PDB file of C-alpha atoms and ligand atoms in Angstrom:
ATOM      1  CA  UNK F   1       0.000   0.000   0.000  1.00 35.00           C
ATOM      2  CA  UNK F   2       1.554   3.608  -0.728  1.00 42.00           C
ATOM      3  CA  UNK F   3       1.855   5.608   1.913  1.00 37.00           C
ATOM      4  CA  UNK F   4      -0.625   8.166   2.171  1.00 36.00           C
ATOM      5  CA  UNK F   5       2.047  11.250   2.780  1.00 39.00           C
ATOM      6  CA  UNK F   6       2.334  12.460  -0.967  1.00 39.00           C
ATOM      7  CA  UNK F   7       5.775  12.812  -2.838  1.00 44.00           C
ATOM      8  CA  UNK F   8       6.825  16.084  -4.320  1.00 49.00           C
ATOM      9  CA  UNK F   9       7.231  16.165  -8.177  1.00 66.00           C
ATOM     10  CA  UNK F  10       6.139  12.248  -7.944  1.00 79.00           C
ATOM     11  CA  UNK F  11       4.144  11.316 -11.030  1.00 88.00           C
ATOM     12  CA  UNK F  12       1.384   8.091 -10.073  1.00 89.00           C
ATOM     13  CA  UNK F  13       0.042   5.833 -12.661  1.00 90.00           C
ATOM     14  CA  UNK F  14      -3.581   5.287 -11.444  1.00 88.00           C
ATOM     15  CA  UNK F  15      -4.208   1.670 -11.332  1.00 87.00           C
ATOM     16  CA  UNK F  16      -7.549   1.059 -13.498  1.00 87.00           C
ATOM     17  CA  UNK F  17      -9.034  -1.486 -14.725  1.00 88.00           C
ATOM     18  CA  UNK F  18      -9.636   0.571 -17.987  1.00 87.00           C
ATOM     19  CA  UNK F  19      -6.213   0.271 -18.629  1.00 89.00           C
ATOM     20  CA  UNK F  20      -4.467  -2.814 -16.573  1.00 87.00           C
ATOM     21  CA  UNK F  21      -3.399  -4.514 -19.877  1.00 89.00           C
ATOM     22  CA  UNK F  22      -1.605  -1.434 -20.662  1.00 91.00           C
ATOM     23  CA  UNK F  23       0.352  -1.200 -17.320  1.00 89.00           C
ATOM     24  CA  UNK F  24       2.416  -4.106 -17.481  1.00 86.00           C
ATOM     25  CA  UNK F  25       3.969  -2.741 -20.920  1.00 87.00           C
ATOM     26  CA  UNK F  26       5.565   0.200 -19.149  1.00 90.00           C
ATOM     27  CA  UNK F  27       9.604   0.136 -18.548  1.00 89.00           C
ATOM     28  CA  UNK F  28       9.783  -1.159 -14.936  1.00 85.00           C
ATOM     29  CA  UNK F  29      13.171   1.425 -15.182  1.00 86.00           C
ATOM     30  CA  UNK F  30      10.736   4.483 -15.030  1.00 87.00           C
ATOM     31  CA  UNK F  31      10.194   3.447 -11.308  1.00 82.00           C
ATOM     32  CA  UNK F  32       6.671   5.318 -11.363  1.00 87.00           C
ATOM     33  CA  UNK F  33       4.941   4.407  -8.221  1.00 88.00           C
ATOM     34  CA  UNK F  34       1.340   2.682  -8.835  1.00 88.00           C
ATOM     35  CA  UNK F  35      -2.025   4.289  -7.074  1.00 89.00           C
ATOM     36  CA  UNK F  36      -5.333   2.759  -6.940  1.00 87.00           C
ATOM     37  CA  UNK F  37      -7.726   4.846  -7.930  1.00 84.00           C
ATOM     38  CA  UNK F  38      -9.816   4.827  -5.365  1.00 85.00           C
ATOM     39  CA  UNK F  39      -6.804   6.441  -3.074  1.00 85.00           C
ATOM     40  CA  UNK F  40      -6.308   8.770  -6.322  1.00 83.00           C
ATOM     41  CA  UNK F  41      -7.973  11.578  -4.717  1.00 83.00           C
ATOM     42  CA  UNK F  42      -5.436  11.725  -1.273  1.00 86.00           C
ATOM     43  CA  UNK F  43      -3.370  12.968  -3.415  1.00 85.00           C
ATOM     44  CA  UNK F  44      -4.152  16.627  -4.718  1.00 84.00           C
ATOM     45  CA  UNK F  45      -0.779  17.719  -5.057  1.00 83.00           C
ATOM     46  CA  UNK F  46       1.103  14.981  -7.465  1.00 85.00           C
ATOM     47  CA  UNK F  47       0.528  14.669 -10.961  1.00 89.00           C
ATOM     48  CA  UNK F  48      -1.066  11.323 -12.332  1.00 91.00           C
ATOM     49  CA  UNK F  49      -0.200   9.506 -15.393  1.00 91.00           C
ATOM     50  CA  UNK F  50      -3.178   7.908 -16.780  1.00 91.00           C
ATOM     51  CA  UNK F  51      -3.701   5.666 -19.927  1.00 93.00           C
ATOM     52  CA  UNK F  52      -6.463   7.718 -22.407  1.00 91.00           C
ATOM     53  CA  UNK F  53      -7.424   7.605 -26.050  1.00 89.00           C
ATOM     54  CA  UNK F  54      -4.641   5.066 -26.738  1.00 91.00           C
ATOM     55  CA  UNK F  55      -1.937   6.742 -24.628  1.00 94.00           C
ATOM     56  CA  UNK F  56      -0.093   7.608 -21.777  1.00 95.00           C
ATOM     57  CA  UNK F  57      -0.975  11.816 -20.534  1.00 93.00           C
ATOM     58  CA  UNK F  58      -0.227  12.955 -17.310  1.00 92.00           C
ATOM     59  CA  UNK F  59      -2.648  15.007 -15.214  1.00 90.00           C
ATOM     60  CA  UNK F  60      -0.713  17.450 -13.767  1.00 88.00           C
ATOM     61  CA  UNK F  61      -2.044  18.696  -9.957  1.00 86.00           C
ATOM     62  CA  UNK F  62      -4.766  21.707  -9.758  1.00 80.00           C
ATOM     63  CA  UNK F  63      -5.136  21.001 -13.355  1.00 84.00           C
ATOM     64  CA  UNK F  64      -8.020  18.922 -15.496  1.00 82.00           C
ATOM     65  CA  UNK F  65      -5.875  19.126 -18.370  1.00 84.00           C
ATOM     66  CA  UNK F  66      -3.869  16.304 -19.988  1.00 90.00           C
ATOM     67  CA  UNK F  67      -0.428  16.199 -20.978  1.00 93.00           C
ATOM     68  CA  UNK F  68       1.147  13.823 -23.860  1.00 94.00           C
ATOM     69  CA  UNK F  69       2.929  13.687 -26.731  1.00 96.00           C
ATOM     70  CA  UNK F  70       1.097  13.507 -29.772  1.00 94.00           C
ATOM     71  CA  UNK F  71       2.340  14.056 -32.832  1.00 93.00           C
ATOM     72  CA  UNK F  72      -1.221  13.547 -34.472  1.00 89.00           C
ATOM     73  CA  UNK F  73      -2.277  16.488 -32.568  1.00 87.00           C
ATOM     74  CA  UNK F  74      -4.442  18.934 -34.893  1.00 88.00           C
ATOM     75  CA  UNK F  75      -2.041  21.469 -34.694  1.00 89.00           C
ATOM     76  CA  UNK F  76       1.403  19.684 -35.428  1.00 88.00           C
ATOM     77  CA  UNK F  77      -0.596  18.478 -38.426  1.00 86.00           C
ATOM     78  CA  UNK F  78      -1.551  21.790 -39.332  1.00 87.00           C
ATOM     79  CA  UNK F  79       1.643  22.921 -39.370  1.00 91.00           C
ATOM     80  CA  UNK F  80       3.303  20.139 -41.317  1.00 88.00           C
ATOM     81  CA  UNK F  81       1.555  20.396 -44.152  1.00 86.00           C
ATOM     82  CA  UNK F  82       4.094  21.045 -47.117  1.00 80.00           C
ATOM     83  CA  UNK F  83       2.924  25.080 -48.022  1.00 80.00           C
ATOM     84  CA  UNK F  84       2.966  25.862 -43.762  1.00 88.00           C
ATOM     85  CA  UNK F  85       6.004  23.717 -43.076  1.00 92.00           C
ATOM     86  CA  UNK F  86       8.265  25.592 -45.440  1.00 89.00           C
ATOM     87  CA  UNK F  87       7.309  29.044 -43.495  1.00 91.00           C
ATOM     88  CA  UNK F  88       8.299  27.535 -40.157  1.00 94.00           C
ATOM     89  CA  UNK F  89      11.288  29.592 -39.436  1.00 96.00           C
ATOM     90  CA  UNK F  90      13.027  26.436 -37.986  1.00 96.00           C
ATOM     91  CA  UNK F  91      12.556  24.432 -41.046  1.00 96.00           C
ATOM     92  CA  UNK F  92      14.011  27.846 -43.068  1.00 96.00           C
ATOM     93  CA  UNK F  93      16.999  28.003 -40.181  1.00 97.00           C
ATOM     94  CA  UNK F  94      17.897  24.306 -39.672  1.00 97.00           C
ATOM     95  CA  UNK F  95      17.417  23.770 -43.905  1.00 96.00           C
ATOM     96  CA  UNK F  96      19.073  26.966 -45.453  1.00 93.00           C
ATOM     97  CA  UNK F  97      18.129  28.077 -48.814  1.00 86.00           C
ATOM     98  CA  UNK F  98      20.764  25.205 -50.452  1.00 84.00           C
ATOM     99  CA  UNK F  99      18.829  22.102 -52.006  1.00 85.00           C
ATOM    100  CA  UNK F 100      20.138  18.959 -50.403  1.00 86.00           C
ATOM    101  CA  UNK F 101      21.034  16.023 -52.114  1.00 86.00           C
ATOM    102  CA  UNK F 102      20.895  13.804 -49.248  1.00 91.00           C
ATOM    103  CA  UNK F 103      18.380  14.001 -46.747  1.00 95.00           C
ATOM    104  CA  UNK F 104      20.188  16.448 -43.579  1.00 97.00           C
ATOM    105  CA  UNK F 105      21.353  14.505 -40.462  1.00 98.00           C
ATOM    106  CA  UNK F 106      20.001  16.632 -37.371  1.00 98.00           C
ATOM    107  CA  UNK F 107      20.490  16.108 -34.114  1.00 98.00           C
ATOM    108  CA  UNK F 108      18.076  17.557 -31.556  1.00 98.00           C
ATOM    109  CA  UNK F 109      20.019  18.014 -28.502  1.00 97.00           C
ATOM    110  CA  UNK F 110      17.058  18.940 -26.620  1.00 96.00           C
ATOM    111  CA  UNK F 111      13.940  16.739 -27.573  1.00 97.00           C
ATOM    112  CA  UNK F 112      11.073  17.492 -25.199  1.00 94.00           C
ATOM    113  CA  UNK F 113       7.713  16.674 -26.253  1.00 95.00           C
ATOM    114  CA  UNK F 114       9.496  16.013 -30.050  1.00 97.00           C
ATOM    115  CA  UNK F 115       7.149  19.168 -32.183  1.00 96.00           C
ATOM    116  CA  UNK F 116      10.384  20.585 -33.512  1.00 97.00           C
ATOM    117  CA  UNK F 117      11.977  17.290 -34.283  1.00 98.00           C
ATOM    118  CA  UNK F 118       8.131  15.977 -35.915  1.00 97.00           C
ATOM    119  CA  UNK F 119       8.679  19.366 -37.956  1.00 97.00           C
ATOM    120  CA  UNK F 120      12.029  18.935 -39.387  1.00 97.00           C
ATOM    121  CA  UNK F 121      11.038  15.070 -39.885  1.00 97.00           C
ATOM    122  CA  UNK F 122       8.412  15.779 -42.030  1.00 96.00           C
ATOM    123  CA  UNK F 123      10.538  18.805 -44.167  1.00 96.00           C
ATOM    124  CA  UNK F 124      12.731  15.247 -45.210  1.00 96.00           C
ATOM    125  CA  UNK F 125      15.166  15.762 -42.077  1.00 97.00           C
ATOM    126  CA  UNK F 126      16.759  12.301 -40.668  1.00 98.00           C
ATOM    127  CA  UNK F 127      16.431  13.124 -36.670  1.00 98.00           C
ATOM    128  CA  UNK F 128      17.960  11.797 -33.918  1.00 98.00           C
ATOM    129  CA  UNK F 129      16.324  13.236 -30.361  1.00 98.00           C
ATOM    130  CA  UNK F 130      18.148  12.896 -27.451  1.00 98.00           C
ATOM    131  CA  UNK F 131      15.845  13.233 -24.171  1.00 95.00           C
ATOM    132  CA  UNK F 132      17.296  12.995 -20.807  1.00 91.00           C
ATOM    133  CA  UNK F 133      14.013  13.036 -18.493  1.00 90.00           C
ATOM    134  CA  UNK F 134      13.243   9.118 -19.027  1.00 90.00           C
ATOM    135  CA  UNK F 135       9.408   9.523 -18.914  1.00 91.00           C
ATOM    136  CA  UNK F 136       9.572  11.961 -21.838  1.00 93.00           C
ATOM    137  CA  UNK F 137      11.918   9.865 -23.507  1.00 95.00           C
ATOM    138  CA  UNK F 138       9.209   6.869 -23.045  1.00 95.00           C
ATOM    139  CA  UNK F 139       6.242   9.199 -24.288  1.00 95.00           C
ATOM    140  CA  UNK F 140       8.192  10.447 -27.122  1.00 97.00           C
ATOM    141  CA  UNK F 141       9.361   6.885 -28.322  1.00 97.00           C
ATOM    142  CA  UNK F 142       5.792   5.565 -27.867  1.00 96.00           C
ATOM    143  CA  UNK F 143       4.362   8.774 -30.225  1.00 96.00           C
ATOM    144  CA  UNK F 144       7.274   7.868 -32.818  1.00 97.00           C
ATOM    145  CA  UNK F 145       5.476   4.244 -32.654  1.00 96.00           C
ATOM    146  CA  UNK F 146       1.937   5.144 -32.827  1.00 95.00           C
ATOM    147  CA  UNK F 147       2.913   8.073 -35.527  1.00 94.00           C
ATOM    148  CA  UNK F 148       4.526   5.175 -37.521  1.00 94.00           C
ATOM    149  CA  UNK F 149       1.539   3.344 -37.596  1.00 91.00           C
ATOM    150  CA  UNK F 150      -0.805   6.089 -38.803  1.00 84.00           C
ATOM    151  CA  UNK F 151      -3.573   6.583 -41.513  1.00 78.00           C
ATOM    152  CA  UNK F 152      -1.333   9.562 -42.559  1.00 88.00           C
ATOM    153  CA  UNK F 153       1.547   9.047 -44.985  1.00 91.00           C
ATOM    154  CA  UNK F 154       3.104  12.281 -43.876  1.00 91.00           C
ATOM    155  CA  UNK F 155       2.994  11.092 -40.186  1.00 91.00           C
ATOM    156  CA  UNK F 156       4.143   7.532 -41.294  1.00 94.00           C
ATOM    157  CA  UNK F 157       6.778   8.729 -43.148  1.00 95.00           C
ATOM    158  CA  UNK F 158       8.016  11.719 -40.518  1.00 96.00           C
ATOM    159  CA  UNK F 159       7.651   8.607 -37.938  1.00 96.00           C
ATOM    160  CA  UNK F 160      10.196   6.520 -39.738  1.00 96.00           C
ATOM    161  CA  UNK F 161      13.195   9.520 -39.902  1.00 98.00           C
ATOM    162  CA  UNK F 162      12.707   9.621 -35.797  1.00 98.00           C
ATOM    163  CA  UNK F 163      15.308   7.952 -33.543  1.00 98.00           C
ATOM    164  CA  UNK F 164      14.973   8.670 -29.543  1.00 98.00           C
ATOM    165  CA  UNK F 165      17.510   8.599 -27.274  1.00 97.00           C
ATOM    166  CA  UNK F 166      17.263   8.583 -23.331  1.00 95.00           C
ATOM    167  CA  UNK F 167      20.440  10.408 -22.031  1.00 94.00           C
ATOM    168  CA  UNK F 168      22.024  13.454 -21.770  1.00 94.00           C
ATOM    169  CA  UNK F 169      22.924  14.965 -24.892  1.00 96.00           C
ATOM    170  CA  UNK F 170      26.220  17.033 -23.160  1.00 95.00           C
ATOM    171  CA  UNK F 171      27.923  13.967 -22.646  1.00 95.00           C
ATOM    172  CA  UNK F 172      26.602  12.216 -25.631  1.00 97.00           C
ATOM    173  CA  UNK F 173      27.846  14.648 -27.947  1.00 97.00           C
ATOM    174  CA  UNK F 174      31.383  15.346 -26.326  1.00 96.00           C
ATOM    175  CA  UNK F 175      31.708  11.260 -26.782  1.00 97.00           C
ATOM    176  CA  UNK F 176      30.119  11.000 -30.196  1.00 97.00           C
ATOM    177  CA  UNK F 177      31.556   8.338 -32.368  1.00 96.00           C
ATOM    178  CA  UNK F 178      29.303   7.999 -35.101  1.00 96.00           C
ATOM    179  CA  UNK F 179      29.172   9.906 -38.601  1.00 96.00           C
ATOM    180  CA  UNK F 180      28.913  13.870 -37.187  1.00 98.00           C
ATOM    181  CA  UNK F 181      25.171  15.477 -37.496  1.00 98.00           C
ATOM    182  CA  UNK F 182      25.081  17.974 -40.640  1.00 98.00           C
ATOM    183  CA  UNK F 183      23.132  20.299 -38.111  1.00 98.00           C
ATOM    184  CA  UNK F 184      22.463  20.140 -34.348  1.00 98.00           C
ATOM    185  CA  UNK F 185      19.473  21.933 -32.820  1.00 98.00           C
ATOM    186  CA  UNK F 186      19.104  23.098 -29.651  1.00 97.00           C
ATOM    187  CA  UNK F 187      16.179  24.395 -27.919  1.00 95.00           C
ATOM    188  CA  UNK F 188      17.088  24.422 -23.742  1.00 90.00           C
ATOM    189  CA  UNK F 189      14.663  26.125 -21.669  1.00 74.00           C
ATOM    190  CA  UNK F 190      14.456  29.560 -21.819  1.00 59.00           C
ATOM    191  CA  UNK F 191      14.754  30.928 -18.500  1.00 56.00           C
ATOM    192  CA  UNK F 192      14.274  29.577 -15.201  1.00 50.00           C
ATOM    193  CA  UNK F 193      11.089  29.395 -13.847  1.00 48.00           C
ATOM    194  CA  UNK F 194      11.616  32.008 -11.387  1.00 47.00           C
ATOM    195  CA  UNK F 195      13.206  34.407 -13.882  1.00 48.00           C
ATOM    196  CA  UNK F 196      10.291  34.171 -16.369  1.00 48.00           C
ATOM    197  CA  UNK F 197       7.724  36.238 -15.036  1.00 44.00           C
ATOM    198  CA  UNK F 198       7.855  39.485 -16.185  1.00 40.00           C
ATOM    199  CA  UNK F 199       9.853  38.947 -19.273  1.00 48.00           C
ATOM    200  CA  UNK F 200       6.608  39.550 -21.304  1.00 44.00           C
ATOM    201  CA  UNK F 201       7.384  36.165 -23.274  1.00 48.00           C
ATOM    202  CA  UNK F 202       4.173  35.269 -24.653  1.00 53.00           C
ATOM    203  CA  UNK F 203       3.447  31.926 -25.002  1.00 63.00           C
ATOM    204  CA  UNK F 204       0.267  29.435 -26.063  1.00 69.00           C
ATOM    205  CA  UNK F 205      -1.591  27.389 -23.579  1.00 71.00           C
ATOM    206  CA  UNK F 206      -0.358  24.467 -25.227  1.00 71.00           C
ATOM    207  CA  UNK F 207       3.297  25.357 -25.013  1.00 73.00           C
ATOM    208  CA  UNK F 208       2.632  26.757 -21.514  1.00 79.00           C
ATOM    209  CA  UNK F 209       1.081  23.171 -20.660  1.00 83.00           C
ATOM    210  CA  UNK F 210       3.941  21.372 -21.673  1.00 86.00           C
ATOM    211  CA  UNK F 211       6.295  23.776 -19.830  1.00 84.00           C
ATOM    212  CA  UNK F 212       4.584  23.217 -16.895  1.00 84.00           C
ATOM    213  CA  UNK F 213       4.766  19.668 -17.133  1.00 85.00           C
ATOM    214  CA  UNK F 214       8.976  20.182 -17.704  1.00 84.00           C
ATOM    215  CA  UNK F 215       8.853  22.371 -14.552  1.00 81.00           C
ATOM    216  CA  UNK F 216       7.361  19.827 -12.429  1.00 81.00           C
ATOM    217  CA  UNK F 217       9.834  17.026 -12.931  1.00 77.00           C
ATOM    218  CA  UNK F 218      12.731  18.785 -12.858  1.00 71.00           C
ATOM    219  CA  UNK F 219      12.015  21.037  -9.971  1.00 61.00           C
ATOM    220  CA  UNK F 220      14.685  19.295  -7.994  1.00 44.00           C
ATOM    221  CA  UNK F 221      16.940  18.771 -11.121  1.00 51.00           C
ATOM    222  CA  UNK F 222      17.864  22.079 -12.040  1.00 49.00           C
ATOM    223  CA  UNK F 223      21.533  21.417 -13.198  1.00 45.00           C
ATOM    224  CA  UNK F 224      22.381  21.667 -16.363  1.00 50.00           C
ATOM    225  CA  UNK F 225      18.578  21.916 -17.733  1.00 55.00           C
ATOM    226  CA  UNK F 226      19.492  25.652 -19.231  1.00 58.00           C
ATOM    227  CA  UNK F 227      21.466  24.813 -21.648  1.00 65.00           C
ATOM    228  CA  UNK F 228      25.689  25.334 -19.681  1.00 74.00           C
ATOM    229  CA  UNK F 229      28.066  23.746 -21.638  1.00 89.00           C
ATOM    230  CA  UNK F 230      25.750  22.663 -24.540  1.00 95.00           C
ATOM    231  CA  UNK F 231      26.150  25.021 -27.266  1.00 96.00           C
ATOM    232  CA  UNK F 232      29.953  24.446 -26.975  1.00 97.00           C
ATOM    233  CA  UNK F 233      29.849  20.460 -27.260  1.00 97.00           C
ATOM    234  CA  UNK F 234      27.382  20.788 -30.523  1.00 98.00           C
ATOM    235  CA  UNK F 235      29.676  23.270 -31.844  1.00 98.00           C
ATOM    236  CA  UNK F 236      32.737  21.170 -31.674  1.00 98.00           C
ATOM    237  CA  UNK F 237      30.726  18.146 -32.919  1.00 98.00           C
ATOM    238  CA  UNK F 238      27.965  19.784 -35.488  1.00 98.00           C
ATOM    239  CA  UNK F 239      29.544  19.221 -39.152  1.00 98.00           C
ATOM    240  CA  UNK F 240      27.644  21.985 -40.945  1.00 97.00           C
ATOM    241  CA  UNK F 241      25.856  24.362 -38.332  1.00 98.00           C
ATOM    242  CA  UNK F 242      24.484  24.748 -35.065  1.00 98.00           C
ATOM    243  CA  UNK F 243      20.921  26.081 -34.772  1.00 98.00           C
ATOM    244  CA  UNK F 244      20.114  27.626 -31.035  1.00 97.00           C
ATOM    245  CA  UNK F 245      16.018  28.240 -30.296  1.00 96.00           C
ATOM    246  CA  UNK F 246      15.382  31.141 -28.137  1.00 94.00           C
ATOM    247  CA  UNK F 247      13.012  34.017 -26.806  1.00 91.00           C
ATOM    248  CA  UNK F 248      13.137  37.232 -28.647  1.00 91.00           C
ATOM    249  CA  UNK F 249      15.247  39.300 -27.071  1.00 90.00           C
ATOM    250  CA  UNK F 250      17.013  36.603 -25.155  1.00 91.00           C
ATOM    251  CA  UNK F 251      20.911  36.678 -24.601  1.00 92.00           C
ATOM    252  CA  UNK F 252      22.669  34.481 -26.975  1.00 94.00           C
ATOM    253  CA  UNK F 253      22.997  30.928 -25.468  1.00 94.00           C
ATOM    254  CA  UNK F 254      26.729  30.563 -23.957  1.00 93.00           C
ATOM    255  CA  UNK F 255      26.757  34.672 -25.210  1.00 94.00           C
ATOM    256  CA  UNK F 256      28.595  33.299 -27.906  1.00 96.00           C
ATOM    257  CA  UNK F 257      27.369  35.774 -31.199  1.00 98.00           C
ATOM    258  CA  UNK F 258      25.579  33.724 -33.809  1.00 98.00           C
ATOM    259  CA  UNK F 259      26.741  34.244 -37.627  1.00 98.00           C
ATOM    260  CA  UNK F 260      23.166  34.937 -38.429  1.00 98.00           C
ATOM    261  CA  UNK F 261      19.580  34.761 -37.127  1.00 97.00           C
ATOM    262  CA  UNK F 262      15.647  33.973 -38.007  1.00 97.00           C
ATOM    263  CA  UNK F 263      13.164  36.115 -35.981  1.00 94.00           C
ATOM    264  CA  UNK F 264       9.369  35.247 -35.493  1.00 89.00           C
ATOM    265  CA  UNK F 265       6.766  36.807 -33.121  1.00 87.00           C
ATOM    266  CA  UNK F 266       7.323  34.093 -30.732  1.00 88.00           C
ATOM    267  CA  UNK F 267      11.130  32.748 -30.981  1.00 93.00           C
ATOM    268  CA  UNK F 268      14.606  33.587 -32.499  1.00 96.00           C
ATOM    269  CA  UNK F 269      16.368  31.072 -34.550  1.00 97.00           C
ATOM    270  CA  UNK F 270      20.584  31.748 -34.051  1.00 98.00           C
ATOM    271  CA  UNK F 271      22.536  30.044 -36.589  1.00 98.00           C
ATOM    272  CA  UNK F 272      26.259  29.089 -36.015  1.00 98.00           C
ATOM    273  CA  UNK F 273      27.920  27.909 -38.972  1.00 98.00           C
ATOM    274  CA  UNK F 274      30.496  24.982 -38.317  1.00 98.00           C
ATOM    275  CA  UNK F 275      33.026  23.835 -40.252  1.00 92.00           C
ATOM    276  CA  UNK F 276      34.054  20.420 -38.945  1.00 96.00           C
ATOM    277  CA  UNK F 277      35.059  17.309 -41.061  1.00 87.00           C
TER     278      UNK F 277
HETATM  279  C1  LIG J   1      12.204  23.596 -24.057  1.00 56.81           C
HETATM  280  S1  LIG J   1      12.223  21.843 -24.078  1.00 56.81           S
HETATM  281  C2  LIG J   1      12.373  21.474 -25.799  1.00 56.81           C
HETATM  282  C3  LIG J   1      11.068  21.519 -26.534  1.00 56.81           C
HETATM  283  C4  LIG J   1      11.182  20.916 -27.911  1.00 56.81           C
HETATM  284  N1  LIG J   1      11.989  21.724 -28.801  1.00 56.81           N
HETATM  285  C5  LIG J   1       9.823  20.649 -28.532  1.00 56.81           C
HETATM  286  O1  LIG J   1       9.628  21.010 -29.704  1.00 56.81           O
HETATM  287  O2  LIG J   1       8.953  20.064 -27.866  1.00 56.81           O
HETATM  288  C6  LIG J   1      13.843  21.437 -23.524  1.00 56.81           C
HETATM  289  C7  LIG J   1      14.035  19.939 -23.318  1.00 56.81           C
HETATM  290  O3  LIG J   1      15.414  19.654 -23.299  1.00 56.81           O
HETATM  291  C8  LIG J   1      15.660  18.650 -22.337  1.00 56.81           C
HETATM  292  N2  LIG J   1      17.076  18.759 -21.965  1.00 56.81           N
HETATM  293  C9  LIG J   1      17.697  19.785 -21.335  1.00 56.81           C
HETATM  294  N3  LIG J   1      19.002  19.520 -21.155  1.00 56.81           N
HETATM  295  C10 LIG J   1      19.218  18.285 -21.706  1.00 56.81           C
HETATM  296  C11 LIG J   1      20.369  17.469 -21.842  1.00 56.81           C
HETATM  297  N4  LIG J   1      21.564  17.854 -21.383  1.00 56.81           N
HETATM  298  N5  LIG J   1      20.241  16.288 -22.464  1.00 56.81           N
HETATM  299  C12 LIG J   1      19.028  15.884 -22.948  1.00 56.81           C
HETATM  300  N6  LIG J   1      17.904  16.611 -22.828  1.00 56.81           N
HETATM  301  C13 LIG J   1      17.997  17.805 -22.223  1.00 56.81           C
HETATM  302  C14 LIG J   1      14.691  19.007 -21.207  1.00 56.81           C
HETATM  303  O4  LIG J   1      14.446  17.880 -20.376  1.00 56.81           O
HETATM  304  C15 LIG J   1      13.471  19.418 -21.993  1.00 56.81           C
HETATM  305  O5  LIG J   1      12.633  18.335 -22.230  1.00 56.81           O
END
């Protein structure tokens, strides 16, 4: 029986018996502690992973709304049709104006819920993700799977250029032994929590959702989630460029000077150019 006492930043699967078949398939590694649902309710304050319209979404506390990663989500789709996707400035930065023989090799240093990756994917990108938060890394490998089993050719095919990786991209890119990415992408959180407000960054409820989620597991975690050390490992590893996601108006990541940028409404694209063989 779990103890009643909740756990901070503890995410429970509730134990139904809408979903028990589903439970045992989940890594035993994710260690996520199991509820019954009856006993759901003692516990206002954790979030609560639950198994809903063919996938895992965590509840997150004070909130009814779900979180998951969903790459058949109306408005990925919406955006990844061809005439939208080639106006997505990350699609314009991580691509260039050069026609590619071959499709590009990207790495995405900082995968979180996988949109940007899904993006480049379905612009003809191959894309490796590395996650480090193992429960995201789960989500994002089961979306990969369920996107690669689609009705849509565009999600099929966007599906099967997606690799995930559970770790943390710093080290895996200082030790990389394989062919180099052409381009690595990085999009690390743009400010701590704490720093945020007042910044004026507007953002959608959906991104704000999925931020929310990121701020309640790492809470305790906070190393190394903002991006320290990162832009220099892609840079040394990155055979054609280095693309860097941020707020408008945000200081360069590492305040090392990009050779260019993109700039939307809601983000700035900085592109390094790299020259390594
Ligand atoms: C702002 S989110 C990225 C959102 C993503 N671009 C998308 O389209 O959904 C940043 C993500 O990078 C991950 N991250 C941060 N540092 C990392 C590291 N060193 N290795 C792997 N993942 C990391 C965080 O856990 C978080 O999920």
């Amino acid at each position: 029986m779990m103890p009643v006492t909740s756990r901070e930043n503890t995410i429970y699967i509730i134990d139904s018996d809408e979903y028990k078949s589903q439970l045992k398939n989940l890594p035993k590694d994710l260690d996520l502690p199991l509820l019954s649902s009856v006993d759901a309710d003692k516990y206002p304050e954790a979030a609560k992973m639950q198994f809903k319209n063919g996938q895992w979404c965590v509840q997150l506390p004070a909130s009814k709304t779900l979180v998951s990663v969903d790459f058949a989500d109306v408005r990925i789709a919406a955006r990844s049709q061809s005439l939208a996707l080639n106006k997505e400035y990350i699609v314009r930065a991580v691509l260039g104006r050069k026609k590619h023989q071959q499709p590009l090799r990207v790495l995405d240093a900082t995968a979180g819920f996988g949109q940007d990756s899904y993006l480049l994917a379905a612009a003809g990108c191959q894309v490796i993700l590395i996650e480090h938060i193992p429960l995201l890394a789960y989500l994002l490998r089961q979306a990969v799977l369920r996107a690669a089993n689609e009705a849509s050719q565009l999600n099929t095919d966007a599906a099967k250029r997606m690799q995930v990786i559970n770790g943390d991209s710093i080290a895996l890119m200082q030790h990389w032994t394989d062919a180099r990415p052409d381009v690595i992408y990085l999009d690390p959180m743009y400010a701590h929590p704490k720093d945020e407000q007042g910044k004026g960054l507007k953002k959608a409820a959906a991104v704000k959702k999925n931020m929310a989620f990121l701020q309640y597991l790492t809470r305790q975690q906070d190393a190394g989630l903002y991006g320290e050390g990162m832009i220099e490992a892609a840079l040394a590893l990155a055979a054609s460029k280095v693309v860097v996601k941020r707020a408008p108006g945000a200081q360069w990541l590492g305040d090392i000077k990009p050779g260019s940028e993109i700039s939307g409404k809601s983000a700035r694209f900085d592109i390094y150019p790299t020259n390594n063989q």
